[in-house]
Amino acid sequence: MPLRPPGPDWPFAPARVRPYYGWVVLVVSTLGILASIPGQTMGVAVFTEPLMAALGLDRTTLSLAYLAGTVGSSLFLTSAGRLYDRVGGRVLVVGASLGLGAVLAFLAVLDRILAQLGAVGGAGAFVLVLLAYLGVRFFGQGVLTSASRNLLLPWFERRRGFVGGIRGVFVSLGFSLAPPVLAGLIALFEWRGALLVLALVCGPAFALLALLFARDAPEPCGLLPDGEPPGEASSPPAAVDGFSLEAARRHPGFWLYSLSLAMHALFGTAVTFHVVSIFVEAGRTASEAFGYFLPVAVVSTTTNLIASAWSDRAPLRPFLIAMHLAFLGAIAGLVSLDSEGGYWLLVAGQGLGGGLWGMVYSPGHQ
């Protein structure tokens, strides 16, 4: 007999929870994105130096494996999106977190596997770390992040931008604090122990939490979006023209926004993955490289909160243009990183661009 996903009232009925259960889903959604950190670039980057030493790979080879793993994982995300439509976000978040935990545990013992095979530093090391990177990117940065983001959308309509901004504050702070926290975890447990701790926390621990508290939509729980009382008429949000998948692919706006988000993400990923070596080459220290994420988070969090609240009643085009201008500023700051002005230009560009990127990626209703 096939297993069935748990019903909306298991293990308790959200309609009996006060205040509105959408705020509980907000917490789960935020924690889900934070649990994806080991699959995000700022999480992977902290383990770059220890993995290079343990696997016998140079920086270029490890970067190539990360690139191939990232691109390879993206090829499966459309299928994961279709699966989301069939089974819902609650099931997919649980499955993705368990998958992420399993891949992190595999990465923690990868050097021992290679030692048994006599493949340290060879082509076998490249192939296996590529597969590990593909897994952490697919389950973490891909499925867990997207499913956790989408989990919140049905629960809010009129206040979606504002609620998204609240989530953005905690996500930005969590992402910015991740590198120094993970570095401290490595100092405490060494890189292998740190990965195993992350495998446990982001895997079965968060999967259990999501299973208990995540819900796919308010209506099956006997609730309405935004916590409206049942039967009470509310003014609907502005109508939005719907698109089928094929129609969206043919629309130039889809490609404009998608390629814009991809270009900004490509730059941010490259800087974050190589942040230590970039700062050292510019005459700065590894401590400055990890510390750089904190001021970026302050700018990004403030930008995301303001822009998300504003997006409830404004078109996206001005935000997209501002994101590109911030992107150009970050590039100029990176080129002149050896100067104090260049450092703060990079911070401002990355902070503004990152805050706007998060809002454009997951806006309120338009």
mmCIF file of C-alpha atoms in Angstrom:
data_model
loop_
_atom_site.group_PDB
_atom_site.id
_atom_site.type_symbol
_atom_site.label_atom_id
_atom_site.label_comp_id
_atom_site.label_asym_id
_atom_site.label_seq_id
_atom_site.Cartn_x
_atom_site.Cartn_y
_atom_site.Cartn_z
ATOM 1 C CA MET A 1 0.000 0.000 0.000
ATOM 2 C CA PRO A 2 1.588 3.327 -1.072
ATOM 3 C CA LEU A 3 2.466 5.853 1.580
ATOM 4 C CA ARG A 4 0.258 8.927 1.673
ATOM 5 C CA PRO A 5 1.348 12.413 2.767
ATOM 6 C CA PRO A 6 0.012 13.517 6.153
ATOM 7 C CA GLY A 7 -3.283 15.393 6.132
ATOM 8 C CA PRO A 8 -3.507 19.111 6.956
ATOM 9 C CA ASP A 9 -4.823 18.366 10.459
ATOM 10 C CA TRP A 10 -1.981 15.979 11.365
ATOM 11 C CA PRO A 11 -0.657 16.034 14.053
ATOM 12 C CA PHE A 12 -2.870 19.005 15.051
ATOM 13 C CA ALA A 13 -5.405 21.296 13.395
ATOM 14 C CA PRO A 14 -3.930 24.704 12.382
ATOM 15 C CA ALA A 15 -7.400 26.279 12.653
ATOM 16 C CA ARG A 16 -7.194 25.859 16.443
ATOM 17 C CA VAL A 17 -3.882 27.709 16.670
ATOM 18 C CA ARG A 18 -3.878 31.383 17.635
ATOM 19 C CA PRO A 19 -2.779 33.723 16.221
ATOM 20 C CA TYR A 20 -3.140 33.040 12.492
ATOM 21 C CA TYR A 21 -1.237 29.903 11.485
ATOM 22 C CA GLY A 22 0.382 31.688 8.549
ATOM 23 C CA TRP A 23 2.871 33.146 11.029
ATOM 24 C CA VAL A 24 3.922 29.615 11.997
ATOM 25 C CA VAL A 25 4.421 28.810 8.311
ATOM 26 C CA LEU A 26 6.513 31.997 8.061
ATOM 27 C CA VAL A 27 8.844 30.610 10.740
ATOM 28 C CA VAL A 28 9.078 27.210 9.025
ATOM 29 C CA SER A 29 9.697 28.866 5.651
ATOM 30 C CA THR A 30 12.464 31.039 7.101
ATOM 31 C CA LEU A 31 14.116 28.108 8.899
ATOM 32 C CA GLY A 32 13.910 26.049 5.703
ATOM 33 C CA ILE A 33 15.868 28.659 3.749
ATOM 34 C CA LEU A 34 18.396 28.920 6.581
ATOM 35 C CA ALA A 35 18.704 25.113 6.656
ATOM 36 C CA SER A 36 19.797 25.297 3.016
ATOM 37 C CA ILE A 37 22.959 27.231 3.982
ATOM 38 C CA PRO A 38 25.280 24.181 3.592
ATOM 39 C CA GLY A 39 24.108 24.045 -0.030
ATOM 40 C CA GLN A 40 24.502 27.792 -0.566
ATOM 41 C CA THR A 41 27.771 29.254 -1.773
ATOM 42 C CA MET A 42 28.531 31.058 1.489
ATOM 43 C CA GLY A 43 28.218 27.722 3.276
ATOM 44 C CA VAL A 44 30.221 25.680 0.766
ATOM 45 C CA ALA A 45 32.974 28.311 0.523
ATOM 46 C CA VAL A 46 33.963 27.952 4.189
ATOM 47 C CA PHE A 47 34.902 24.305 3.533
ATOM 48 C CA THR A 48 36.930 25.053 0.394
ATOM 49 C CA GLU A 49 40.374 25.146 2.020
ATOM 50 C CA PRO A 50 39.923 21.996 4.179
ATOM 51 C CA LEU A 51 38.439 20.069 1.245
ATOM 52 C CA MET A 52 41.321 21.051 -1.026
ATOM 53 C CA ALA A 53 43.776 19.637 1.507
ATOM 54 C CA ALA A 54 41.756 16.491 2.281
ATOM 55 C CA LEU A 55 40.935 15.578 -1.322
ATOM 56 C CA GLY A 56 44.281 16.553 -2.855
ATOM 57 C CA LEU A 57 42.669 18.948 -5.360
ATOM 58 C CA ASP A 58 43.802 22.443 -6.312
ATOM 59 C CA ARG A 59 41.543 25.474 -6.247
ATOM 60 C CA THR A 60 40.851 25.478 -9.982
ATOM 61 C CA THR A 61 39.843 21.808 -10.033
ATOM 62 C CA LEU A 62 37.593 22.186 -6.997
ATOM 63 C CA SER A 63 35.994 25.291 -8.532
ATOM 64 C CA LEU A 64 35.373 23.395 -11.763
ATOM 65 C CA ALA A 65 33.693 20.588 -9.796
ATOM 66 C CA TYR A 66 31.512 23.158 -8.021
ATOM 67 C CA LEU A 67 30.559 24.778 -11.326
ATOM 68 C CA ALA A 68 29.704 21.427 -12.918
ATOM 69 C CA GLY A 69 27.749 20.345 -9.847
ATOM 70 C CA THR A 70 25.783 23.597 -9.795
ATOM 71 C CA VAL A 71 24.948 23.502 -13.500
ATOM 72 C CA GLY A 72 24.134 19.791 -13.310
ATOM 73 C CA SER A 73 21.792 20.278 -10.365
ATOM 74 C CA SER A 74 19.903 23.002 -12.226
ATOM 75 C CA LEU A 75 18.939 20.521 -14.943
ATOM 76 C CA PHE A 76 16.743 18.646 -12.456
ATOM 77 C CA LEU A 77 15.010 21.642 -10.857
ATOM 78 C CA THR A 78 12.162 21.788 -13.366
ATOM 79 C CA SER A 79 11.292 18.199 -12.492
ATOM 80 C CA ALA A 80 11.417 19.121 -8.817
ATOM 81 C CA GLY A 81 9.006 21.977 -9.545
ATOM 82 C CA ARG A 82 6.552 19.584 -11.156
ATOM 83 C CA LEU A 83 6.884 17.305 -8.145
ATOM 84 C CA TYR A 84 6.055 20.270 -5.892
ATOM 85 C CA ASP A 85 2.819 20.757 -7.825
ATOM 86 C CA ARG A 86 1.882 17.105 -7.277
ATOM 87 C CA VAL A 87 2.880 16.415 -3.660
ATOM 88 C CA GLY A 88 3.003 19.913 -2.131
ATOM 89 C CA GLY A 89 5.643 21.886 -0.320
ATOM 90 C CA ARG A 90 5.400 20.087 3.007
ATOM 91 C CA VAL A 91 6.456 16.729 1.552
ATOM 92 C CA LEU A 92 9.099 18.264 -0.693
ATOM 93 C CA VAL A 93 10.692 20.278 2.131
ATOM 94 C CA VAL A 94 10.931 17.132 4.260
ATOM 95 C CA GLY A 95 12.411 15.117 1.389
ATOM 96 C CA ALA A 96 14.888 17.834 0.393
ATOM 97 C CA SER A 97 16.182 18.275 3.936
ATOM 98 C CA LEU A 98 16.717 14.527 4.318
ATOM 99 C CA GLY A 99 18.519 14.463 0.967
ATOM 100 C CA LEU A 100 20.708 17.401 1.982
ATOM 101 C CA GLY A 101 21.622 15.700 5.263
ATOM 102 C CA ALA A 102 22.583 12.498 3.452
ATOM 103 C CA VAL A 103 24.821 14.300 0.949
ATOM 104 C CA LEU A 104 26.542 16.308 3.698
ATOM 105 C CA ALA A 105 27.295 13.065 5.549
ATOM 106 C CA PHE A 106 28.719 11.645 2.308
ATOM 107 C CA LEU A 107 30.905 14.738 1.834
ATOM 108 C CA ALA A 108 32.185 14.374 5.409
ATOM 109 C CA VAL A 109 33.634 10.904 4.690
ATOM 110 C CA LEU A 110 34.563 11.491 1.047
ATOM 111 C CA ASP A 111 38.303 11.681 1.742
ATOM 112 C CA ARG A 112 38.179 8.314 3.538
ATOM 113 C CA ILE A 113 36.336 6.747 0.613
ATOM 114 C CA LEU A 114 38.975 8.096 -1.760
ATOM 115 C CA ALA A 115 41.759 6.832 0.483
ATOM 116 C CA GLN A 116 40.262 3.335 0.365
ATOM 117 C CA LEU A 117 40.075 3.557 -3.424
ATOM 118 C CA GLY A 118 43.550 5.068 -3.724
ATOM 119 C CA ALA A 119 42.060 7.975 -5.662
ATOM 120 C CA VAL A 120 43.042 10.992 -3.550
ATOM 121 C CA GLY A 121 44.013 13.852 -5.840
ATOM 122 C CA GLY A 122 43.017 12.001 -9.010
ATOM 123 C CA ALA A 123 40.132 11.925 -11.453
ATOM 124 C CA GLY A 124 38.104 9.840 -8.998
ATOM 125 C CA ALA A 125 38.320 12.628 -6.417
ATOM 126 C CA PHE A 126 37.065 15.119 -8.989
ATOM 127 C CA VAL A 127 34.108 12.923 -9.976
ATOM 128 C CA LEU A 128 33.019 12.153 -6.415
ATOM 129 C CA VAL A 129 33.278 15.735 -5.157
ATOM 130 C CA LEU A 130 31.358 16.833 -8.275
ATOM 131 C CA LEU A 131 28.576 14.422 -7.320
ATOM 132 C CA ALA A 132 28.646 15.711 -3.738
ATOM 133 C CA TYR A 133 28.429 19.312 -4.923
ATOM 134 C CA LEU A 134 25.595 18.369 -7.287
ATOM 135 C CA GLY A 135 23.729 16.893 -4.332
ATOM 136 C CA VAL A 136 24.183 19.782 -1.908
ATOM 137 C CA ARG A 137 23.297 22.306 -4.614
ATOM 138 C CA PHE A 138 20.238 20.359 -5.773
ATOM 139 C CA PHE A 139 18.810 19.538 -2.353
ATOM 140 C CA GLY A 140 20.009 22.691 -0.554
ATOM 141 C CA GLN A 141 20.285 25.710 -2.813
ATOM 142 C CA GLY A 142 17.729 24.327 -5.254
ATOM 143 C CA VAL A 143 14.825 22.302 -3.870
ATOM 144 C CA LEU A 144 14.898 23.186 -0.161
ATOM 145 C CA THR A 145 15.246 26.908 -0.848
ATOM 146 C CA SER A 146 12.551 27.068 -3.529
ATOM 147 C CA ALA A 147 10.111 24.811 -1.690
ATOM 148 C CA SER A 148 10.552 26.780 1.539
ATOM 149 C CA ARG A 149 9.988 30.071 -0.287
ATOM 150 C CA ASN A 150 6.878 28.808 -2.079
ATOM 151 C CA LEU A 151 5.464 27.248 1.079
ATOM 152 C CA LEU A 152 4.640 30.709 2.413
ATOM 153 C CA LEU A 153 2.990 32.179 -0.700
ATOM 154 C CA PRO A 154 -0.564 30.743 -0.328
ATOM 155 C CA TRP A 155 -0.838 31.949 3.270
ATOM 156 C CA PHE A 156 -0.602 35.673 2.478
ATOM 157 C CA GLU A 157 -1.932 37.761 -0.391
ATOM 158 C CA ARG A 158 -2.402 41.418 0.565
ATOM 159 C CA ARG A 159 0.541 41.384 2.990
ATOM 160 C CA ARG A 160 2.774 39.067 0.982
ATOM 161 C CA GLY A 161 5.463 41.663 0.292
ATOM 162 C CA PHE A 162 5.628 42.769 3.918
ATOM 163 C CA VAL A 163 5.764 39.196 5.216
ATOM 164 C CA GLY A 164 8.413 38.363 2.631
ATOM 165 C CA GLY A 165 10.408 41.313 3.924
ATOM 166 C CA ILE A 166 10.255 39.969 7.480
ATOM 167 C CA ARG A 167 11.562 36.639 6.236
ATOM 168 C CA GLY A 168 14.225 38.451 4.230
ATOM 169 C CA VAL A 169 15.562 40.154 7.353
ATOM 170 C CA PHE A 170 16.252 36.871 9.122
ATOM 171 C CA VAL A 171 17.502 35.130 5.977
ATOM 172 C CA SER A 172 19.932 37.951 5.201
ATOM 173 C CA LEU A 173 21.222 37.987 8.770
ATOM 174 C CA GLY A 174 21.520 34.200 8.811
ATOM 175 C CA PHE A 175 23.351 34.076 5.497
ATOM 176 C CA SER A 176 25.742 36.843 6.545
ATOM 177 C CA LEU A 177 26.541 35.220 9.881
ATOM 178 C CA ALA A 178 26.937 31.757 8.326
ATOM 179 C CA PRO A 179 30.610 32.058 7.240
ATOM 180 C CA PRO A 180 32.003 33.080 10.661
ATOM 181 C CA VAL A 181 29.671 30.658 12.471
ATOM 182 C CA LEU A 182 30.687 27.774 10.208
ATOM 183 C CA ALA A 183 34.342 28.743 10.560
ATOM 184 C CA GLY A 184 33.873 28.553 14.339
ATOM 185 C CA LEU A 185 32.177 25.183 13.958
ATOM 186 C CA ILE A 186 35.172 23.921 11.976
ATOM 187 C CA ALA A 187 37.541 25.244 14.651
ATOM 188 C CA LEU A 188 35.519 23.401 17.300
ATOM 189 C CA PHE A 189 34.852 20.066 15.571
ATOM 190 C CA GLU A 190 37.237 20.197 12.564
ATOM 191 C CA TRP A 191 35.794 20.182 9.056
ATOM 192 C CA ARG A 192 34.519 16.588 9.164
ATOM 193 C CA GLY A 193 32.720 17.017 12.481
ATOM 194 C CA ALA A 194 31.259 20.327 11.330
ATOM 195 C CA LEU A 195 29.783 18.668 8.240
ATOM 196 C CA LEU A 196 28.293 15.859 10.324
ATOM 197 C CA VAL A 197 26.705 18.375 12.720
ATOM 198 C CA LEU A 198 25.204 20.215 9.734
ATOM 199 C CA ALA A 199 24.022 16.893 8.265
ATOM 200 C CA LEU A 200 22.116 16.142 11.470
ATOM 201 C CA VAL A 201 20.646 19.625 12.013
ATOM 202 C CA CYS A 202 19.732 20.410 8.405
ATOM 203 C CA GLY A 203 18.696 16.827 7.665
ATOM 204 C CA PRO A 204 16.533 14.748 10.030
ATOM 205 C CA ALA A 205 16.171 17.467 12.705
ATOM 206 C CA PHE A 206 14.697 20.062 10.355
ATOM 207 C CA ALA A 207 12.782 17.387 8.388
ATOM 208 C CA LEU A 208 10.951 16.420 11.594
ATOM 209 C CA LEU A 209 10.157 20.058 12.363
ATOM 210 C CA ALA A 210 8.796 20.634 8.837
ATOM 211 C CA LEU A 211 6.738 17.445 8.984
ATOM 212 C CA LEU A 212 5.078 18.574 12.211
ATOM 213 C CA PHE A 213 4.506 22.272 11.505
ATOM 214 C CA ALA A 214 4.550 22.937 7.728
ATOM 215 C CA ARG A 215 1.235 23.160 5.862
ATOM 216 C CA ASP A 216 0.695 23.673 2.130
ATOM 217 C CA ALA A 217 -2.232 26.113 2.069
ATOM 218 C CA PRO A 218 -4.760 27.717 4.417
ATOM 219 C CA GLU A 219 -7.985 26.529 2.735
ATOM 220 C CA PRO A 220 -7.568 22.780 3.441
ATOM 221 C CA CYS A 221 -6.981 23.777 7.068
ATOM 222 C CA GLY A 222 -10.278 25.688 7.218
ATOM 223 C CA LEU A 223 -8.537 29.087 7.046
ATOM 224 C CA LEU A 224 -8.251 31.969 4.578
ATOM 225 C CA PRO A 225 -5.158 33.871 3.382
ATOM 226 C CA ASP A 226 -3.989 36.732 5.620
ATOM 227 C CA GLY A 227 -6.033 35.338 8.506
ATOM 228 C CA GLU A 228 -9.344 36.657 7.232
ATOM 229 C CA PRO A 229 -12.333 35.342 9.246
ATOM 230 C CA PRO A 230 -14.221 32.601 7.347
ATOM 231 C CA GLY A 231 -17.070 34.025 5.302
ATOM 232 C CA GLU A 232 -15.896 37.615 5.611
ATOM 233 C CA ALA A 233 -15.593 39.382 2.303
ATOM 234 C CA SER A 234 -12.245 40.966 1.680
ATOM 235 C CA SER A 235 -10.994 43.097 -1.152
ATOM 236 C CA PRO A 236 -8.992 40.821 -3.435
ATOM 237 C CA PRO A 237 -5.496 41.763 -4.543
ATOM 238 C CA ALA A 238 -5.002 43.304 -7.945
ATOM 239 C CA ALA A 239 -5.625 40.796 -10.694
ATOM 240 C CA VAL A 240 -2.586 39.279 -12.305
ATOM 241 C CA ASP A 241 -2.645 37.732 -15.746
ATOM 242 C CA GLY A 242 -1.756 34.053 -15.537
ATOM 243 C CA PHE A 243 0.659 32.316 -17.880
ATOM 244 C CA SER A 244 1.060 28.695 -18.781
ATOM 245 C CA LEU A 245 4.606 27.315 -18.792
ATOM 246 C CA GLU A 246 4.825 27.514 -22.592
ATOM 247 C CA ALA A 247 3.401 31.049 -22.674
ATOM 248 C CA ALA A 248 5.896 32.179 -20.050
ATOM 249 C CA ARG A 249 8.776 30.730 -22.069
ATOM 250 C CA ARG A 250 7.672 32.754 -25.094
ATOM 251 C CA HIS A 251 7.315 35.996 -23.140
ATOM 252 C CA PRO A 252 10.402 38.294 -23.307
ATOM 253 C CA GLY A 253 9.759 39.506 -19.752
ATOM 254 C CA PHE A 254 10.373 36.004 -18.417
ATOM 255 C CA TRP A 255 13.840 35.891 -19.970
ATOM 256 C CA LEU A 256 14.652 39.464 -19.003
ATOM 257 C CA TYR A 257 14.003 38.824 -15.333
ATOM 258 C CA SER A 258 15.418 35.295 -15.317
ATOM 259 C CA LEU A 259 18.695 36.274 -16.990
ATOM 260 C CA SER A 260 18.998 39.353 -14.780
ATOM 261 C CA LEU A 261 18.636 37.264 -11.634
ATOM 262 C CA ALA A 262 21.044 34.656 -13.032
ATOM 263 C CA MET A 263 23.718 37.227 -13.893
ATOM 264 C CA HIS A 264 23.640 38.799 -10.434
ATOM 265 C CA ALA A 265 23.673 35.349 -8.796
ATOM 266 C CA LEU A 266 26.620 34.286 -10.965
ATOM 267 C CA PHE A 267 28.696 37.243 -9.785
ATOM 268 C CA GLY A 268 27.708 36.802 -6.135
ATOM 269 C CA THR A 269 28.452 33.070 -6.246
ATOM 270 C CA ALA A 270 31.914 33.604 -7.729
ATOM 271 C CA VAL A 271 32.861 36.278 -5.183
ATOM 272 C CA THR A 272 31.546 34.265 -2.242
ATOM 273 C CA PHE A 273 33.144 30.962 -3.251
ATOM 274 C CA HIS A 274 36.578 32.589 -3.667
ATOM 275 C CA VAL A 275 36.151 35.330 -1.057
ATOM 276 C CA VAL A 276 39.240 34.419 0.992
ATOM 277 C CA SER A 277 41.607 34.217 -1.977
ATOM 278 C CA ILE A 278 40.145 37.411 -3.492
ATOM 279 C CA PHE A 279 40.690 39.375 -0.285
ATOM 280 C CA VAL A 280 44.193 37.962 0.224
ATOM 281 C CA GLU A 281 45.155 38.894 -3.335
ATOM 282 C CA ALA A 282 43.896 42.425 -2.653
ATOM 283 C CA GLY A 283 46.216 42.639 0.380
ATOM 284 C CA ARG A 284 43.538 41.896 2.962
ATOM 285 C CA THR A 285 43.170 39.084 5.501
ATOM 286 C CA ALA A 286 40.920 36.020 5.756
ATOM 287 C CA SER A 287 39.301 37.589 8.832
ATOM 288 C CA GLU A 288 38.341 40.626 6.757
ATOM 289 C CA ALA A 289 36.946 38.290 4.098
ATOM 290 C CA PHE A 290 34.589 36.590 6.559
ATOM 291 C CA GLY A 291 33.817 39.874 8.320
ATOM 292 C CA TYR A 292 32.757 41.472 5.039
ATOM 293 C CA PHE A 293 29.474 39.535 5.122
ATOM 294 C CA LEU A 294 28.175 41.417 8.176
ATOM 295 C CA PRO A 295 27.991 44.954 6.712
ATOM 296 C CA VAL A 296 26.657 43.432 3.485
ATOM 297 C CA ALA A 297 23.869 41.845 5.548
ATOM 298 C CA VAL A 298 22.961 45.149 7.205
ATOM 299 C CA VAL A 299 22.571 46.855 3.814
ATOM 300 C CA SER A 300 20.846 43.832 2.255
ATOM 301 C CA THR A 301 18.399 43.377 5.144
ATOM 302 C CA THR A 302 17.392 47.033 5.196
ATOM 303 C CA THR A 303 17.012 47.122 1.418
ATOM 304 C CA ASN A 304 14.992 43.911 1.290
ATOM 305 C CA LEU A 305 12.594 44.968 4.046
ATOM 306 C CA ILE A 306 11.870 48.378 2.516
ATOM 307 C CA ALA A 307 11.655 47.100 -1.070
ATOM 308 C CA SER A 308 9.466 44.117 -0.131
ATOM 309 C CA ALA A 309 6.930 46.316 1.662
ATOM 310 C CA TRP A 310 6.979 48.745 -1.278
ATOM 311 C CA SER A 311 6.531 45.924 -3.819
ATOM 312 C CA ASP A 312 2.945 45.375 -2.606
ATOM 313 C CA ARG A 313 1.933 48.524 -4.489
ATOM 314 C CA ALA A 314 4.652 49.182 -7.086
ATOM 315 C CA PRO A 315 5.801 47.586 -10.368
ATOM 316 C CA LEU A 316 8.986 45.530 -10.404
ATOM 317 C CA ARG A 317 10.803 47.310 -13.253
ATOM 318 C CA PRO A 318 12.397 50.100 -11.143
ATOM 319 C CA PHE A 319 13.657 47.510 -8.652
ATOM 320 C CA LEU A 320 15.221 45.499 -11.471
ATOM 321 C CA ILE A 321 17.015 48.579 -12.828
ATOM 322 C CA ALA A 322 18.260 49.506 -9.356
ATOM 323 C CA MET A 323 19.514 45.927 -8.884
ATOM 324 C CA HIS A 324 21.618 46.209 -12.037
ATOM 325 C CA LEU A 325 23.062 49.571 -10.978
ATOM 326 C CA ALA A 326 24.037 48.059 -7.636
ATOM 327 C CA PHE A 327 25.573 45.132 -9.527
ATOM 328 C CA LEU A 328 27.766 47.526 -11.536
ATOM 329 C CA GLY A 329 28.810 49.265 -8.320
ATOM 330 C CA ALA A 330 29.827 45.938 -6.786
ATOM 331 C CA ILE A 331 31.976 45.134 -9.835
ATOM 332 C CA ALA A 332 33.712 48.522 -9.548
ATOM 333 C CA GLY A 333 34.321 47.876 -5.848
ATOM 334 C CA LEU A 334 35.770 44.431 -6.548
ATOM 335 C CA VAL A 335 38.232 45.842 -9.069
ATOM 336 C CA SER A 336 39.477 48.408 -6.509
ATOM 337 C CA LEU A 337 39.208 46.172 -3.422
ATOM 338 C CA ASP A 338 42.739 47.102 -2.316
ATOM 339 C CA SER A 339 41.436 50.561 -1.378
ATOM 340 C CA GLU A 340 39.062 51.420 1.466
ATOM 341 C CA GLY A 341 36.661 53.091 -0.955
ATOM 342 C CA GLY A 342 36.607 49.976 -3.125
ATOM 343 C CA TYR A 343 35.816 47.793 -0.114
ATOM 344 C CA TRP A 344 32.803 49.872 0.881
ATOM 345 C CA LEU A 345 31.651 50.147 -2.729
ATOM 346 C CA LEU A 346 31.673 46.339 -2.916
ATOM 347 C CA VAL A 347 29.765 46.152 0.380
ATOM 348 C CA ALA A 348 27.157 48.679 -0.795
ATOM 349 C CA GLY A 349 26.782 47.087 -4.223
ATOM 350 C CA GLN A 350 26.465 43.559 -2.890
ATOM 351 C CA GLY A 351 24.140 44.641 -0.084
ATOM 352 C CA LEU A 352 21.795 46.710 -2.246
ATOM 353 C CA GLY A 353 21.879 44.205 -5.097
ATOM 354 C CA GLY A 354 21.347 41.226 -2.801
ATOM 355 C CA GLY A 355 18.410 42.852 -1.026
ATOM 356 C CA LEU A 356 16.755 43.762 -4.314
ATOM 357 C CA TRP A 357 17.545 40.339 -5.794
ATOM 358 C CA GLY A 358 15.661 38.613 -2.989
ATOM 359 C CA MET A 359 12.664 40.891 -3.482
ATOM 360 C CA VAL A 360 12.566 40.557 -7.283
ATOM 361 C CA TYR A 361 12.953 36.778 -6.983
ATOM 362 C CA SER A 362 9.977 36.485 -4.634
ATOM 363 C CA PRO A 363 7.867 39.665 -4.841
ATOM 364 C CA GLY A 364 4.487 40.524 -3.409
ATOM 365 C CA HIS A 365 1.480 40.653 -5.735
ATOM 366 C CA GLN A 366 1.699 43.166 -8.584
#
